[in-house]
């Protein structure tokens, strides 16, 4: 009987989550009265929803798990990425870029990012050219997200891969198609709140387990002599210190991650569209505090907890975090062995939320580009909800086809492949162990 | 600071916390500014 309760608990939480998400999709459907609602959420979105949706779209699964693992390898110097994310990704993005995008978008009546660019420069060619780029390139990324999400569901919930792939795609497509950007942003907001809670708990529990902030950081600093020789040879000086200036590790940390990822955020159309959903500059002013908190909590916690896992693993196993596998396996493994059972489920929802929020935003951006900027314009028609819905369905089918047909090794970046492999090996194993343990416990209790 | 001796690292935490506080203060001070029309409350 208790076994059923344990299994039911997991299923219940996932079902509750799905009902909530689909309910918000229906809410978006009810609130969508005209094409402007469908494409830019009626330009009247609540500041808190803008902030959480922006953050949930900004932060992908790899930012949580992949960057955490990378920080376990290279140390806390990666926190400069958090600095750049808050300065560029929030302050500059919201207050300088965002306000202009919103104002110009409203003045010109632009409903998509390609249309905004085209109207700004008075060029129809720019609309088609940027639209074509989005429609051609984004399905590859979407297919990678689909495969990652399906693999994750397959391994955590024990559902066959194709069922998981179609189910994952179907659920997200359903609420994006019926509810448009209102549904996307409200589901993003709930998913963002789950991510915020998950990372907050992770930070607090880590410092509690390691004896407090100063004690934990000091313990990590004391591990400096344990830096692997191969990393020390290329400039790594410790997990709580900057790498040697100009060394290969310094170049990796500063140029690739900090500049590449931190500044690259300004170029993403699915983020820029969020600003077009604000009613006025006041809404963006109000969104800034939550946006900043979200970004600091997501990236900052990953870059702090990642290196600290070395202290945990050294105390418990006598080895560094990376001794058990690659960088992408560190955070899932740490969650598995160090965190309470309930948190395993919360973290599962955190990763699922990160994947779904990314997928829904990509789908909406691609679909409105195809249905509005390409199809409707070429036909000489006005943008319509129906054309966008067809665009979303077509782009989802194209992404699904790529996910099924294309070889996974071509499609998935190494990071993502490693992530899901490690999730399968460690995280899901842990979840099943939890369920099995409860099953045994209840079997004993019930005398079975 | 915070058990970290390298300023290059602990400074990131100080900047992040300061930026976060700055963003909160900015939001508070500009809560009702830059409105397209008056009387629009959420």
mmCIF file of N, CA, C and O in Angstrom, chain A residues 60-73 78 257 302-303 306 326-332 347 351 415-416 419 422:
data_model
loop_
_atom_site.group_PDB
_atom_site.id
_atom_site.type_symbol
_atom_site.label_atom_id
_atom_site.label_comp_id
_atom_site.label_asym_id
_atom_site.label_seq_id
_atom_site.Cartn_x
_atom_site.Cartn_y
_atom_site.Cartn_z
ATOM 1 N N UNK A 60 18.617 27.863 -19.456
ATOM 2 C CA UNK A 60 18.258 26.532 -19.953
ATOM 3 C C UNK A 60 18.749 25.464 -18.975
ATOM 4 O O UNK A 60 19.370 25.769 -17.959
ATOM 5 N N UNK A 61 18.460 24.232 -19.312
ATOM 6 C CA UNK A 61 18.903 23.123 -18.465
ATOM 7 C C UNK A 61 20.422 23.095 -18.348
ATOM 8 O O UNK A 61 20.966 22.806 -17.283
ATOM 9 N N UNK A 62 21.093 23.429 -19.455
ATOM 10 C CA UNK A 62 22.559 23.356 -19.414
ATOM 11 C C UNK A 62 23.145 24.434 -18.514
ATOM 12 O O UNK A 62 24.228 24.261 -17.957
ATOM 13 N N UNK A 63 22.434 25.568 -18.363
ATOM 14 C CA UNK A 63 22.937 26.604 -17.456
ATOM 15 C C UNK A 63 22.912 26.111 -16.019
ATOM 16 O O UNK A 63 23.750 26.473 -15.209
ATOM 17 N N UNK A 64 21.945 25.268 -15.688
ATOM 18 C CA UNK A 64 21.842 24.762 -14.324
ATOM 19 C C UNK A 64 22.841 23.627 -14.095
ATOM 20 O O UNK A 64 23.660 23.667 -13.179
ATOM 21 N N UNK A 65 22.756 22.628 -14.929
ATOM 22 C CA UNK A 65 23.556 21.418 -14.697
ATOM 23 C C UNK A 65 24.950 21.517 -15.356
ATOM 24 O O UNK A 65 25.962 21.244 -14.714
ATOM 25 N N UNK A 66 24.980 21.961 -16.603
ATOM 26 C CA UNK A 66 26.250 22.005 -17.328
ATOM 27 C C UNK A 66 27.231 23.008 -16.766
ATOM 28 O O UNK A 66 28.398 22.688 -16.520
ATOM 29 N N UNK A 67 26.743 24.229 -16.508
ATOM 30 C CA UNK A 67 27.638 25.253 -15.971
ATOM 31 C C UNK A 67 28.036 24.936 -14.533
ATOM 32 O O UNK A 67 29.140 25.275 -14.100
ATOM 33 N N UNK A 68 27.136 24.307 -13.785
ATOM 34 C CA UNK A 68 27.486 23.897 -12.420
ATOM 35 C C UNK A 68 28.655 22.922 -12.442
ATOM 36 O O UNK A 68 29.592 23.015 -11.647
ATOM 37 N N UNK A 69 28.594 21.986 -13.388
ATOM 38 C CA UNK A 69 29.677 21.008 -13.525
ATOM 39 C C UNK A 69 30.968 21.651 -14.002
ATOM 40 O O UNK A 69 32.059 21.312 -13.539
ATOM 41 N N UNK A 70 30.830 22.606 -14.925
ATOM 42 C CA UNK A 70 32.023 23.315 -15.409
ATOM 43 C C UNK A 70 32.676 24.094 -14.267
ATOM 44 O O UNK A 70 33.909 24.151 -14.166
ATOM 45 N N UNK A 71 31.845 24.676 -13.406
ATOM 46 C CA UNK A 71 32.381 25.402 -12.250
ATOM 47 C C UNK A 71 33.051 24.455 -11.263
ATOM 48 O O UNK A 71 34.018 24.836 -10.585
ATOM 49 N N UNK A 72 32.562 23.224 -11.161
ATOM 50 C CA UNK A 72 33.214 22.232 -10.299
ATOM 51 C C UNK A 72 34.640 21.971 -10.796
ATOM 52 O O UNK A 72 35.542 21.665 -10.028
ATOM 53 N N UNK A 73 34.817 22.134 -12.098
ATOM 54 C CA UNK A 73 36.137 21.907 -12.682
ATOM 55 C C UNK A 73 37.021 23.149 -12.573
ATOM 56 O O UNK A 73 38.162 23.060 -12.124
ATOM 57 N N UNK A 78 34.209 31.570 -12.406
ATOM 58 C CA UNK A 78 33.099 31.645 -13.358
ATOM 59 C C UNK A 78 31.984 32.574 -12.884
ATOM 60 O O UNK A 78 31.083 32.906 -13.646
ATOM 61 N N UNK A 257 33.288 31.646 -21.915
ATOM 62 C CA UNK A 257 32.076 31.622 -21.113
ATOM 63 C C UNK A 257 31.555 33.008 -20.779
ATOM 64 O O UNK A 257 30.399 33.334 -21.038
ATOM 65 N N UNK A 302 24.549 27.940 -9.376
ATOM 66 C CA UNK A 302 25.266 26.895 -10.129
ATOM 67 C C UNK A 302 26.776 27.075 -9.991
ATOM 68 O O UNK A 302 27.508 26.101 -9.767
ATOM 69 N N UNK A 303 27.249 28.319 -10.093
ATOM 70 C CA UNK A 303 28.693 28.572 -10.026
ATOM 71 C C UNK A 303 29.240 28.511 -8.612
ATOM 72 O O UNK A 303 30.453 28.487 -8.404
ATOM 73 N N UNK A 306 28.538 24.278 -7.602
ATOM 74 C CA UNK A 306 29.418 23.431 -8.428
ATOM 75 C C UNK A 306 30.791 23.229 -7.791
ATOM 76 O O UNK A 306 31.173 22.086 -7.486
ATOM 77 N N UNK A 326 32.304 13.050 -15.961
ATOM 78 C CA UNK A 326 32.627 14.331 -16.603
ATOM 79 C C UNK A 326 31.917 15.485 -15.883
ATOM 80 O O UNK A 326 31.174 15.277 -14.929
ATOM 81 N N UNK A 327 32.155 16.699 -16.387
ATOM 82 C CA UNK A 327 31.610 17.886 -15.724
ATOM 83 C C UNK A 327 30.085 17.845 -15.637
ATOM 84 O O UNK A 327 29.505 18.275 -14.643
ATOM 85 N N UNK A 328 29.434 17.312 -16.656
ATOM 86 C CA UNK A 328 27.981 17.301 -16.666
ATOM 87 C C UNK A 328 27.357 16.320 -15.679
ATOM 88 O O UNK A 328 26.157 16.366 -15.423
ATOM 89 N N UNK A 329 28.147 15.421 -15.164
ATOM 90 C CA UNK A 329 27.591 14.448 -14.222
ATOM 91 C C UNK A 329 27.667 14.922 -12.779
ATOM 92 O O UNK A 329 27.081 14.320 -11.888
ATOM 93 N N UNK A 330 28.400 16.031 -12.536
ATOM 94 C CA UNK A 330 28.667 16.450 -11.154
ATOM 95 C C UNK A 330 27.394 16.840 -10.395
ATOM 96 O O UNK A 330 27.122 16.300 -9.312
ATOM 97 N N UNK A 331 26.622 17.777 -10.960
ATOM 98 C CA UNK A 331 25.432 18.263 -10.239
ATOM 99 C C UNK A 331 24.401 17.138 -10.025
ATOM 100 O O UNK A 331 23.936 16.940 -8.888
ATOM 101 N N UNK A 332 24.031 16.360 -11.079
ATOM 102 C CA UNK A 332 23.094 15.259 -10.831
ATOM 103 C C UNK A 332 23.605 14.266 -9.788
ATOM 104 O O UNK A 332 22.843 13.828 -8.926
ATOM 105 N N UNK A 347 13.988 18.711 -7.968
ATOM 106 C CA UNK A 347 15.011 18.991 -8.971
ATOM 107 C C UNK A 347 14.598 18.445 -10.338
ATOM 108 O O UNK A 347 14.912 19.035 -11.369
ATOM 109 N N UNK A 351 14.385 20.727 -13.716
ATOM 110 C CA UNK A 351 14.959 20.453 -15.034
ATOM 111 C C UNK A 351 13.880 20.364 -16.113
ATOM 112 O O UNK A 351 14.058 20.854 -17.225
ATOM 113 N N UNK A 415 27.743 18.634 -24.964
ATOM 114 C CA UNK A 415 27.311 18.957 -23.605
ATOM 115 C C UNK A 415 25.955 18.336 -23.278
ATOM 116 O O UNK A 415 25.774 17.697 -22.256
ATOM 117 N N UNK A 416 25.020 18.508 -24.231
ATOM 118 C CA UNK A 416 23.679 18.019 -23.959
ATOM 119 C C UNK A 416 23.634 16.499 -23.915
ATOM 120 O O UNK A 416 22.938 15.912 -23.096
ATOM 121 N N UNK A 419 24.924 15.452 -20.712
ATOM 122 C CA UNK A 419 23.973 15.768 -19.644
ATOM 123 C C UNK A 419 22.949 14.672 -19.467
ATOM 124 O O UNK A 419 22.735 14.171 -18.372
ATOM 125 N N UNK A 422 24.325 11.414 -18.209
ATOM 126 C CA UNK A 422 24.587 11.400 -16.776
ATOM 127 C C UNK A 422 23.297 11.425 -15.973
ATOM 128 O O UNK A 422 23.203 10.834 -14.911
#
